[in-house]
Amino acid sequence: MKKTLFFLATILFFGSSFAQTEIPNTISTTDKIYGLSKFWNLVNYNFVYLNKIDKKQWEEDYKKFIEEVQKTKNDYEYYLVLQKFVALLKDGHTNIFLPGSFSKFMLNGEFSDYKFAMKNIEDRAIITKVNKSKKREIPVGTEIIKVNNLPTKEYIEKYISPYIASSTEHFIKVYAVSSMFYQPMGTTFDLTFKKPNGKIFSKKLTISTAKEKEMYPNKKKEGIFAFKWLKNKTAYVALNSFESYKVDSLFKSKLPELKKAKRLVIDLRKNLGGSSDHAFSILRNLMHDNKIAYSKSLILDYNPLFNYYGTQFNLKAKDTIQGTPENIRLLSRAYLTARDSYFYKIPYYPLDNNLKKEDRVVVPTAILIGPYTASSSEDFLVGTENQKHMIKIGEPTSGSTGMNLPFQLPGGGWARICIKKDVYPNGKEFVGYGIQPDILVKKTYKDYLKDRDPVLERALSYLSKK
């Protein structure tokens, strides 16, 4: 089962002047309305979290956005409006994706002579990488405190966050900072910086292809898998993606070494998802149990006749407890269908774990998690519930998983709608909340300046006592 969370190149932001770039204008007004309406209509019968939105407000929003898409001046502005519309659903697996042609004029954090990458650290927009020749002028750790004369937080809340489709505020906060300068070439920003030493300065920068590619610090880019030994016979394994089958084979190639470990750290902080099959294939090697109790799944079971009865007769909860058992069943279904809350429960069978005990690595294990832990990596975590040798350390996860209905949109883009709801085996929800750590640890600005990883340090401290 494929469960992937996509982000970069799926959101567009507006609020700064842009010019000097050819933005296509190919979508007719009729097609603009059609694309919006197609998405709205498919949501109404397929979106698994429909019962969590205000349906009357959703109708009013649709009418408002019909007007907005007609006012858009080009394909870019059209997709911008669509992304603002989809963000109203607050789901990380329900998204609008840009046409591939947009990559010709969209850049993230490139300004000709300058290039930098950013992270949210303590709710501040901190530069964590900069092109090498500018490392003294804009040292890493520099904060952007104003954008176009607005405090950065206010700018983000007004021009960036409303376009991000996510079920959790903590994910929106971290992703908004990392992608706040993903804009068309020609977009100009007035920026105010604050260096780590407190010095404040300003610059006007325009999005344009960076001339210099080498970045500082020039850390080796991590792949989908990493392995190393830490102190006290502790093995560290980073599973940075479940997208490719290679992560499974890379992990299993290290099993002979892993069997020597007395303690284990599994790092999922960069894992945005992929295939649940790869996740569970790895998890089988790390568990006591012969069954993996993964998440239970539900889908909307819509029937127009039951919807008619539920709405036409304005059924109330008290109406579903009267009469014969068959009448109660039918009335309950009508009542729930009218409220977008009648679900088909997909048959559930815990996964078998047939590995021999001697082939497993069952030692005290710390799993590192954070807001970029999403989709099938959250499925992985659900499977670790009640494993007494495992503990989760870090920050709440993204809170987004499921299965999607994909479809094409005018102008070359596409959309997807989440059609499957996943919950813990006991019914507890984590989509919309994130899977919570057993030990909460957040990286501070001081940690960043000292190049410390407090989450890993806490994990090692915990494991040293086991």
GROMACS .gro file of C-alpha atoms in nm:
model
  466
    1MET     CA    1   0.000   0.000   0.000
    2LYS     CA    2   0.145   0.332  -0.108
    3LYS     CA    3   0.118   0.619   0.137
    4THR     CA    4   0.327   0.920   0.050
    5LEU     CA    5   0.320   1.275   0.179
    6PHE     CA    6   0.420   1.533  -0.086
    7PHE     CA    7   0.504   1.892  -0.002
    8LEU     CA    8   0.760   2.099  -0.187
    9ALA     CA    9   0.633   2.214  -0.526
   10THR     CA   10   0.276   2.172  -0.409
   11ILE     CA   11   0.218   2.515  -0.257
   12LEU     CA   12   0.230   2.866  -0.392
   13PHE     CA   13   0.243   3.189  -0.204
   14PHE     CA   14   0.142   3.541  -0.286
   15GLY     CA   15   0.190   3.874  -0.117
   16SER     CA   16   0.503   4.009  -0.283
   17SER     CA   17   0.544   4.188  -0.613
   18PHE     CA   18   0.663   3.978  -0.904
   19ALA     CA   19   0.744   4.053  -1.264
   20GLN     CA   20   1.004   3.994  -1.535
   21THR     CA   21   0.910   3.629  -1.582
   22GLU     CA   22   0.684   3.459  -1.832
   23ILE     CA   23   0.398   3.299  -1.644
   24PRO     CA   24   0.169   3.091  -1.866
   25ASN     CA   25  -0.191   3.199  -1.919
   26THR     CA   26  -0.347   2.898  -2.089
   27ILE     CA   27  -0.651   2.805  -1.880
   28SER     CA   28  -0.986   2.941  -1.998
   29THR     CA   29  -1.237   3.086  -1.752
   30THR     CA   30  -1.466   2.789  -1.820
   31ASP     CA   31  -1.191   2.542  -1.734
   32LYS     CA   32  -1.097   2.738  -1.423
   33ILE     CA   33  -1.451   2.701  -1.292
   34TYR     CA   34  -1.461   2.338  -1.404
   35GLY     CA   35  -1.139   2.249  -1.220
   36LEU     CA   36  -1.260   2.410  -0.897
   37SER     CA   37  -1.601   2.246  -0.929
   38LYS     CA   38  -1.453   1.904  -1.005
   39PHE     CA   39  -1.248   1.918  -0.687
   40TRP     CA   40  -1.541   2.046  -0.477
   41ASN     CA   41  -1.776   1.780  -0.612
   42LEU     CA   42  -1.537   1.489  -0.556
   43VAL     CA   43  -1.468   1.608  -0.202
   44ASN     CA   44  -1.840   1.595  -0.122
   45TYR     CA   45  -1.863   1.221  -0.187
   46ASN     CA   46  -1.512   1.093  -0.120
   47PHE     CA   47  -1.330   1.297   0.145
   48VAL     CA   48  -1.312   1.072   0.448
   49TYR     CA   49  -1.301   1.360   0.698
   50LEU     CA   50  -1.608   1.535   0.556
   51ASN     CA   51  -1.783   1.511   0.891
   52LYS     CA   52  -1.516   1.737   1.042
   53ILE     CA   53  -1.590   2.038   0.824
   54ASP     CA   54  -1.875   2.287   0.840
   55LYS     CA   55  -2.079   2.187   0.533
   56LYS     CA   56  -2.268   2.516   0.512
   57GLN     CA   57  -1.945   2.712   0.528
   58TRP     CA   58  -1.793   2.477   0.268
   59GLU     CA   59  -2.083   2.565   0.033
   60GLU     CA   60  -2.028   2.936   0.092
   61ASP     CA   61  -1.654   2.900   0.038
   62TYR     CA   62  -1.717   2.722  -0.293
   63LYS     CA   63  -1.937   3.007  -0.418
   64LYS     CA   64  -1.677   3.263  -0.310
   65PHE     CA   65  -1.397   3.077  -0.486
   66ILE     CA   66  -1.599   3.055  -0.809
   67GLU     CA   67  -1.568   3.432  -0.820
   68GLU     CA   68  -1.201   3.427  -0.721
   69VAL     CA   69  -1.086   3.182  -0.990
   70GLN     CA   70  -1.253   3.395  -1.259
   71LYS     CA   71  -1.048   3.696  -1.147
   72THR     CA   72  -0.713   3.517  -1.174
   73LYS     CA   73  -0.485   3.662  -1.443
   74ASN     CA   74  -0.276   3.354  -1.527
   75ASP     CA   75  -0.225   2.985  -1.450
   76TYR     CA   76  -0.008   3.064  -1.148
   77GLU     CA   77  -0.275   3.274  -0.979
   78TYR     CA   78  -0.537   3.008  -1.060
   79TYR     CA   79  -0.341   2.733  -0.884
   80LEU     CA   80  -0.274   2.970  -0.597
   81VAL     CA   81  -0.650   3.007  -0.545
   82LEU     CA   82  -0.703   2.631  -0.572
   83GLN     CA   83  -0.442   2.570  -0.306
   84LYS     CA   84  -0.603   2.818  -0.072
   85PHE     CA   85  -0.933   2.637  -0.130
   86VAL     CA   86  -0.794   2.289  -0.056
   87ALA     CA   87  -0.614   2.415   0.256
   88LEU     CA   88  -0.958   2.484   0.408
   89LEU     CA   89  -1.001   2.106   0.445
   90LYS     CA   90  -0.699   2.088   0.676
   91ASP     CA   91  -0.567   1.752   0.558
   92GLY     CA   92  -0.210   1.666   0.460
   93HIS     CA   93  -0.319   1.397   0.214
   94THR     CA   94  -0.566   1.622   0.029
   95ASN     CA   95  -0.366   1.850  -0.200
   96ILE     CA   96  -0.334   2.042  -0.525
   97PHE     CA   97  -0.016   1.975  -0.724
   98LEU     CA   98   0.139   2.222  -0.965
   99PRO     CA   99   0.179   2.159  -1.338
  100GLY     CA  100   0.529   2.031  -1.416
  101SER     CA  101   0.584   2.331  -1.642
  102PHE     CA  102   0.587   2.559  -1.336
  103SER     CA  103   0.936   2.436  -1.246
  104LYS     CA  104   1.067   2.659  -1.525
  105PHE     CA  105   0.988   2.976  -1.332
  106MET     CA  106   0.958   2.874  -0.965
  107LEU     CA  107   1.255   2.881  -0.724
  108ASN     CA  108   1.297   2.842  -0.350
  109GLY     CA  109   1.537   3.074  -0.168
  110GLU     CA  110   1.749   3.172  -0.470
  111PHE     CA  111   1.829   3.541  -0.524
  112SER     CA  112   2.101   3.560  -0.791
  113ASP     CA  113   2.401   3.654  -0.569
  114TYR     CA  114   2.242   3.499  -0.260
  115LYS     CA  115   2.101   3.160  -0.177
  116PHE     CA  116   1.988   3.030   0.161
  117ALA     CA  117   1.781   2.762   0.329
  118MET     CA  118   1.569   2.814   0.637
  119LYS     CA  119   1.417   2.630   0.931
  120ASN     CA  120   1.167   2.709   1.202
  121ILE     CA  121   1.360   2.709   1.529
  122GLU     CA  122   1.162   2.817   1.834
  123ASP     CA  123   0.901   2.973   1.600
  124ARG     CA  124   1.166   3.190   1.436
  125ALA     CA  125   1.274   3.194   1.071
  126ILE     CA  126   1.640   3.097   1.097
  127ILE     CA  127   1.887   3.070   0.808
  128THR     CA  128   2.059   2.731   0.836
  129LYS     CA  129   2.252   2.733   0.506
  130VAL     CA  130   2.388   3.011   0.287
  131ASN     CA  131   2.597   3.021  -0.029
  132LYS     CA  132   2.962   2.998   0.071
  133SER     CA  133   3.075   3.346  -0.040
  134LYS     CA  134   2.808   3.509   0.181
  135LYS     CA  135   2.867   3.313   0.502
  136ARG     CA  136   3.019   3.617   0.678
  137GLU     CA  137   2.769   3.868   0.545
  138ILE     CA  138   2.473   3.645   0.639
  139PRO     CA  139   2.607   3.392   0.893
  140VAL     CA  140   2.410   3.078   0.964
  141GLY     CA  141   2.187   3.138   1.262
  142THR     CA  142   2.073   3.473   1.121
  143GLU     CA  143   1.702   3.536   1.174
  144ILE     CA  144   1.470   3.703   0.924
  145ILE     CA  145   1.264   3.931   1.145
  146LYS     CA  146   1.068   4.125   0.881
  147VAL     CA  147   0.936   4.053   0.532
  148ASN     CA  148   0.804   4.345   0.326
  149ASN     CA  149   0.782   4.562   0.640
  150LEU     CA  150   0.574   4.302   0.826
  151PRO     CA  151   0.704   4.102   1.124
  152THR     CA  152   0.793   3.762   0.984
  153LYS     CA  153   0.534   3.579   1.193
  154GLU     CA  154   0.260   3.811   1.068
  155TYR     CA  155   0.378   3.777   0.707
  156ILE     CA  156   0.371   3.397   0.734
  157GLU     CA  157   0.025   3.391   0.892
  158LYS     CA  158  -0.113   3.622   0.623
  159TYR     CA  159   0.058   3.504   0.306
  160ILE     CA  160   0.195   3.153   0.358
  161SER     CA  161   0.008   2.944   0.614
  162PRO     CA  162  -0.335   2.980   0.443
  163TYR     CA  163  -0.200   2.789   0.141
  164ILE     CA  164  -0.058   2.488   0.325
  165ALA     CA  165  -0.278   2.178   0.341
  166SER     CA  166  -0.217   2.013   0.676
  167SER     CA  167  -0.417   1.875   0.967
  168THR     CA  168  -0.178   2.009   1.233
  169GLU     CA  169  -0.060   2.358   1.318
  170HIS     CA  170   0.285   2.237   1.424
  171PHE     CA  171   0.352   2.102   1.074
  172ILE     CA  172   0.228   2.423   0.910
  173LYS     CA  173   0.467   2.625   1.125
  174VAL     CA  174   0.779   2.429   1.031
  175TYR     CA  175   0.693   2.391   0.664
  176ALA     CA  176   0.591   2.754   0.619
  177VAL     CA  177   0.937   2.877   0.716
  178SER     CA  178   1.128   2.629   0.498
  179SER     CA  179   0.925   2.721   0.189
  180MET     CA  180   0.843   3.088   0.248
  181PHE     CA  181   1.059   3.199  -0.046
  182TYR     CA  182   0.927   2.948  -0.298
  183GLN     CA  183   0.810   3.201  -0.554
  184PRO     CA  184   0.814   3.287  -0.926
  185MET     CA  185   1.133   3.442  -1.061
  186GLY     CA  186   1.110   3.817  -1.042
  187THR     CA  187   0.939   3.823  -0.701
  188THR     CA  188   1.100   4.095  -0.487
  189PHE     CA  189   1.126   4.096  -0.107
  190ASP     CA  190   1.233   4.366   0.138
  191LEU     CA  191   1.398   4.163   0.413
  192THR     CA  192   1.525   4.260   0.757
  193PHE     CA  193   1.787   4.030   0.910
  194LYS     CA  194   1.915   3.988   1.264
  195LYS     CA  195   2.256   3.825   1.300
  196PRO     CA  196   2.342   3.594   1.592
  197ASN     CA  197   2.541   3.885   1.744
  198GLY     CA  198   2.227   4.101   1.739
  199LYS     CA  199   2.324   4.327   1.448
  200ILE     CA  200   2.024   4.420   1.227
  201PHE     CA  201   2.046   4.498   0.856
  202SER     CA  202   1.814   4.503   0.554
  203LYS     CA  203   1.830   4.392   0.192
  204LYS     CA  204   1.603   4.396  -0.110
  205LEU     CA  205   1.631   4.062  -0.289
  206THR     CA  206   1.467   3.932  -0.605
  207ILE     CA  207   1.403   3.565  -0.685
  208SER     CA  208   1.648   3.462  -0.958
  209THR     CA  209   1.864   3.160  -1.032
  210ALA     CA  210   2.158   3.154  -0.791
  211LYS     CA  211   2.498   3.200  -0.955
  212GLU     CA  212   2.682   3.014  -0.680
  213LYS     CA  213   2.586   2.655  -0.596
  214GLU     CA  214   2.825   2.570  -0.310
  215MET     CA  215   2.656   2.608   0.026
  216TYR     CA  216   2.782   2.653   0.381
  217PRO     CA  217   2.792   2.443   0.588
  218ASN     CA  218   2.866   2.192   0.314
  219LYS     CA  219   2.731   1.886   0.489
  220LYS     CA  220   2.704   1.564   0.295
  221LYS     CA  221   2.348   1.510   0.178
  222GLU     CA  222   2.186   1.219   0.356
  223GLY     CA  223   2.035   0.939   0.154
  224ILE     CA  224   1.733   0.728   0.239
  225PHE     CA  225   1.935   0.522   0.490
  226ALA     CA  226   2.223   0.581   0.730
  227PHE     CA  227   2.397   0.358   0.983
  228LYS     CA  228   2.665   0.425   1.242
  229TRP     CA  229   2.786   0.314   1.582
  230LEU     CA  230   2.747   0.538   1.886
  231LYS     CA  231   2.879   0.491   2.239
  232ASN     CA  232   2.796   0.194   2.463
  233LYS     CA  233   2.736  -0.043   2.171
  234THR     CA  234   2.444   0.170   2.052
  235ALA     CA  235   2.357   0.141   1.684
  236TYR     CA  236   2.206   0.441   1.503
  237VAL     CA  237   1.983   0.384   1.201
  238ALA     CA  238   1.824   0.669   1.004
  239LEU     CA  239   1.527   0.566   0.792
  240ASN     CA  240   1.478   0.886   0.591
  241SER     CA  241   1.218   0.751   0.349
  242PHE     CA  242   1.001   0.448   0.285
  243GLU     CA  243   0.955   0.550  -0.080
  244SER     CA  244   1.195   0.298  -0.233
  245TYR     CA  245   1.241  -0.075  -0.176
  246LYS     CA  246   1.612   0.007  -0.142
  247VAL     CA  247   1.563   0.127   0.216
  248ASP     CA  248   1.447  -0.223   0.306
  249SER     CA  249   1.744  -0.393   0.139
  250LEU     CA  250   1.991  -0.140   0.287
  251PHE     CA  251   1.853  -0.202   0.634
  252LYS     CA  252   1.870  -0.579   0.599
  253SER     CA  253   2.226  -0.561   0.470
  254LYS     CA  254   2.320  -0.421   0.813
  255LEU     CA  255   2.136  -0.683   1.017
  256PRO     CA  256   2.449  -0.889   1.090
  257GLU     CA  257   2.606  -0.579   1.248
  258LEU     CA  258   2.284  -0.473   1.419
  259LYS     CA  259   2.267  -0.805   1.601
  260LYS     CA  260   2.578  -0.697   1.794
  261ALA     CA  261   2.398  -0.391   1.930
  262LYS     CA  262   2.297  -0.363   2.295
  263ARG     CA  263   2.084  -0.055   2.227
  264LEU     CA  264   1.928   0.095   1.915
  265VAL     CA  265   1.826   0.439   1.787
  266ILE     CA  266   1.583   0.459   1.492
  267ASP     CA  267   1.564   0.811   1.344
  268LEU     CA  268   1.239   0.890   1.157
  269ARG     CA  269   1.261   1.271   1.182
  270LYS     CA  270   1.312   1.319   0.805
  271ASN     CA  271   1.081   1.041   0.688
  272LEU     CA  272   0.784   1.189   0.499
  273GLY     CA  273   0.651   0.846   0.406
  274GLY     CA  274   0.637   0.612   0.111
  275SER     CA  275   0.522   0.251   0.115
  276SER     CA  276   0.379   0.091   0.427
  277ASP     CA  277   0.507  -0.242   0.295
  278HIS     CA  278   0.868  -0.120   0.329
  279ALA     CA  279   0.795   0.019   0.675
  280PHE     CA  280   0.646  -0.305   0.806
  281SER     CA  281   0.913  -0.520   0.640
  282ILE     CA  282   1.173  -0.337   0.849
  283LEU     CA  283   0.958  -0.331   1.163
  284ARG     CA  284   0.928  -0.711   1.161
  285ASN     CA  285   1.300  -0.729   1.242
  286LEU     CA  286   1.266  -0.513   1.554
  287MET     CA  287   0.970  -0.660   1.743
  288HIS     CA  288   0.904  -0.923   2.007
  289ASP     CA  289   0.557  -1.001   1.881
  290ASN     CA  290   0.459  -1.244   1.609
  291LYS     CA  291   0.181  -1.004   1.500
  292ILE     CA  292   0.204  -0.637   1.400
  293ALA     CA  293  -0.105  -0.449   1.519
  294TYR     CA  294  -0.103  -0.177   1.255
  295SER     CA  295  -0.371   0.089   1.205
  296LYS     CA  296  -0.736   0.011   1.133
  297SER     CA  297  -0.894   0.175   0.827
  298LEU     CA  298  -1.235   0.315   0.736
  299ILE     CA  299  -1.388   0.467   0.421
  300LEU     CA  300  -1.708   0.665   0.370
  301ASP     CA  301  -2.001   0.441   0.273
  302TYR     CA  302  -2.238   0.681   0.101
  303ASN     CA  303  -2.585   0.574  -0.014
  304PRO     CA  304  -2.818   0.839  -0.161
  305LEU     CA  305  -3.133   0.666  -0.034
  306PHE     CA  306  -3.013   0.661   0.326
  307ASN     CA  307  -2.894   1.019   0.288
  308TYR     CA  308  -3.245   1.112   0.169
  309TYR     CA  309  -3.414   0.951   0.468
  310GLY     CA  310  -3.166   1.098   0.713
  311THR     CA  311  -3.208   1.451   0.583
  312GLN     CA  312  -3.574   1.446   0.468
  313PHE     CA  313  -3.699   1.325   0.807
  314ASN     CA  314  -3.439   1.519   1.004
  315LEU     CA  315  -3.347   1.214   1.207
  316LYS     CA  316  -3.206   1.268   1.555
  317ALA     CA  317  -2.989   1.036   1.764
  318LYS     CA  318  -3.290   0.946   1.979
  319ASP     CA  319  -3.469   0.816   1.667
  320THR     CA  320  -3.208   0.544   1.621
  321ILE     CA  321  -3.286   0.353   1.941
  322GLN     CA  322  -3.653   0.272   1.877
  323GLY     CA  323  -3.813  -0.029   1.710
  324THR     CA  324  -3.688  -0.369   1.602
  325PRO     CA  325  -3.314  -0.441   1.571
  326GLU     CA  326  -3.342  -0.416   1.192
  327ASN     CA  327  -3.522  -0.080   1.213
  328ILE     CA  328  -3.260   0.047   1.455
  329ARG     CA  329  -2.984  -0.061   1.212
  330LEU     CA  330  -3.150   0.113   0.916
  331LEU     CA  331  -3.235   0.429   1.109
  332SER     CA  332  -2.880   0.447   1.247
  333ARG     CA  333  -2.738   0.418   0.898
  334ALA     CA  334  -2.969   0.694   0.767
  335TYR     CA  335  -2.885   0.919   1.061
  336LEU     CA  336  -2.510   0.872   1.017
  337THR     CA  337  -2.515   0.895   0.635
  338ALA     CA  338  -2.686   1.235   0.656
  339ARG     CA  339  -2.396   1.348   0.873
  340ASP     CA  340  -2.118   1.207   0.652
  341SER     CA  341  -2.037   0.966   0.935
  342TYR     CA  342  -2.136   0.622   0.808
  343PHE     CA  343  -1.818   0.426   0.743
  344TYR     CA  344  -1.728   0.091   0.600
  345LYS     CA  345  -1.467  -0.072   0.823
  346ILE     CA  346  -1.203  -0.243   0.612
  347PRO     CA  347  -1.150  -0.601   0.741
  348TYR     CA  348  -0.864  -0.599   0.988
  349TYR     CA  349  -0.609  -0.872   1.039
  350PRO     CA  350  -0.282  -0.800   1.223
  351LEU     CA  351   0.020  -0.868   1.005
  352ASP     CA  352   0.212  -1.189   1.063
  353ASN     CA  353   0.570  -1.171   1.179
  354ASN     CA  354   0.718  -1.506   1.085
  355LEU     CA  355   1.081  -1.416   1.140
  356LYS     CA  356   1.270  -1.645   1.373
  357LYS     CA  357   1.346  -1.492   1.712
  358GLU     CA  358   1.720  -1.523   1.651
  359ASP     CA  359   1.685  -1.315   1.332
  360ARG     CA  360   1.534  -1.018   1.517
  361VAL     CA  361   1.705  -0.726   1.690
  362VAL     CA  362   1.504  -0.677   2.008
  363VAL     CA  363   1.699  -0.444   2.235
  364PRO     CA  364   1.610  -0.117   2.414
  365THR     CA  365   1.513   0.110   2.124
  366ALA     CA  366   1.459   0.487   2.103
  367ILE     CA  367   1.263   0.611   1.801
  368LEU     CA  368   1.329   0.978   1.714
  369ILE     CA  369   1.026   1.161   1.571
  370GLY     CA  370   0.922   1.513   1.468
  371PRO     CA  371   0.684   1.715   1.249
  372TYR     CA  372   0.835   1.574   0.927
  373THR     CA  373   0.759   1.218   1.042
  374ALA     CA  374   0.456   1.148   0.826
  375SER     CA  375   0.236   0.903   0.640
  376SER     CA  376   0.380   0.549   0.632
  377SER     CA  377   0.638   0.640   0.897
  378GLU     CA  378   0.341   0.713   1.124
  379ASP     CA  379   0.199   0.372   1.027
  380PHE     CA  380   0.535   0.232   1.140
  381LEU     CA  381   0.492   0.404   1.476
  382VAL     CA  382   0.139   0.270   1.524
  383GLY     CA  383   0.288  -0.076   1.481
  384THR     CA  384   0.533  -0.011   1.766
  385GLU     CA  385   0.257   0.063   2.018
  386ASN     CA  386   0.279  -0.156   2.328
  387GLN     CA  387   0.634  -0.268   2.246
  388LYS     CA  388   0.788  -0.234   2.591
  389HIS     CA  389   1.144  -0.213   2.461
  390MET     CA  390   1.061   0.089   2.242
  391ILE     CA  391   1.014   0.456   2.330
  392LYS     CA  392   0.936   0.762   2.113
  393ILE     CA  393   1.146   1.076   2.172
  394GLY     CA  394   1.120   1.418   2.006
  395GLU     CA  395   0.819   1.618   1.886
  396PRO     CA  396   0.467   1.528   1.765
  397THR     CA  397   0.452   1.385   1.413
  398SER     CA  398   0.284   1.542   1.110
  399GLY     CA  399  -0.053   1.377   1.173
  400SER     CA  400  -0.124   1.278   0.814
  401THR     CA  401  -0.172   0.940   0.652
  402GLY     CA  402  -0.429   0.760   0.437
  403MET     CA  403  -0.507   0.660   0.080
  404ASN     CA  404  -0.584   0.904  -0.200
  405LEU     CA  405  -0.812   0.952  -0.498
  406PRO     CA  406  -0.596   1.127  -0.765
  407PHE     CA  407  -0.731   1.318  -1.068
  408GLN     CA  408  -0.615   1.566  -1.331
  409LEU     CA  409  -0.687   1.939  -1.333
  410PRO     CA  410  -0.691   2.194  -1.618
  411GLY     CA  411  -0.350   2.329  -1.715
  412GLY     CA  412  -0.149   2.017  -1.636
  413GLY     CA  413  -0.174   2.001  -1.257
  414TRP     CA  414  -0.348   1.739  -1.051
  415ALA     CA  415  -0.516   1.685  -0.717
  416ARG     CA  416  -0.575   1.412  -0.465
  417ILE     CA  417  -0.839   1.359  -0.197
  418CYS     CA  418  -0.790   1.143   0.110
  419ILE     CA  419  -1.046   0.861   0.096
  420LYS     CA  420  -0.926   0.636   0.382
  421LYS     CA  421  -0.914   0.711   0.752
  422ASP     CA  422  -0.652   0.534   0.964
  423VAL     CA  423  -0.672   0.502   1.343
  424TYR     CA  424  -0.498   0.304   1.614
  425PRO     CA  425  -0.626  -0.054   1.658
  426ASN     CA  426  -0.826   0.069   1.961
  427GLY     CA  427  -0.987   0.347   1.754
  428LYS     CA  428  -0.776   0.637   1.884
  429GLU     CA  429  -0.717   0.903   1.617
  430PHE     CA  430  -0.377   1.049   1.532
  431VAL     CA  431  -0.455   1.225   1.202
  432GLY     CA  432  -0.518   1.585   1.300
  433TYR     CA  433  -0.308   1.557   1.615
  434GLY     CA  434   0.014   1.378   1.534
  435ILE     CA  435   0.156   1.078   1.717
  436GLN     CA  436   0.284   1.208   2.049
  437PRO     CA  437   0.633   1.136   2.183
  438ASP     CA  438   0.674   0.956   2.513
  439ILE     CA  439   0.947   1.208   2.594
  440LEU     CA  440   0.905   1.558   2.448
  441VAL     CA  441   1.232   1.722   2.336
  442LYS     CA  442   1.263   2.028   2.111
  443LYS     CA  443   1.572   2.179   1.954
  444THR     CA  444   1.636   2.534   2.077
  445TYR     CA  445   1.813   2.820   1.903
  446LYS     CA  446   2.108   2.776   2.143
  447ASP     CA  447   2.121   2.407   2.050
  448TYR     CA  448   2.138   2.502   1.684
  449LEU     CA  449   2.421   2.752   1.734
  450LYS     CA  450   2.618   2.488   1.925
  451ASP     CA  451   2.538   2.222   1.663
  452ARG     CA  452   2.374   2.004   1.929
  453ASP     CA  453   2.109   1.740   1.870
  454PRO     CA  454   1.918   1.738   2.201
  455VAL     CA  455   1.674   1.471   2.077
  456LEU     CA  456   1.953   1.223   2.005
  457GLU     CA  457   2.131   1.320   2.329
  458ARG     CA  458   1.814   1.253   2.529
  459ALA     CA  459   1.775   0.919   2.355
  460LEU     CA  460   2.129   0.816   2.443
  461SER     CA  461   2.081   0.926   2.801
  462TYR     CA  462   1.762   0.721   2.826
  463LEU     CA  463   1.915   0.412   2.665
  464SER     CA  464   2.226   0.427   2.886
  465LYS     CA  465   2.005   0.339   3.181
  466LYS     CA  466   1.862   0.031   3.009
   0.00000   0.00000   0.00000
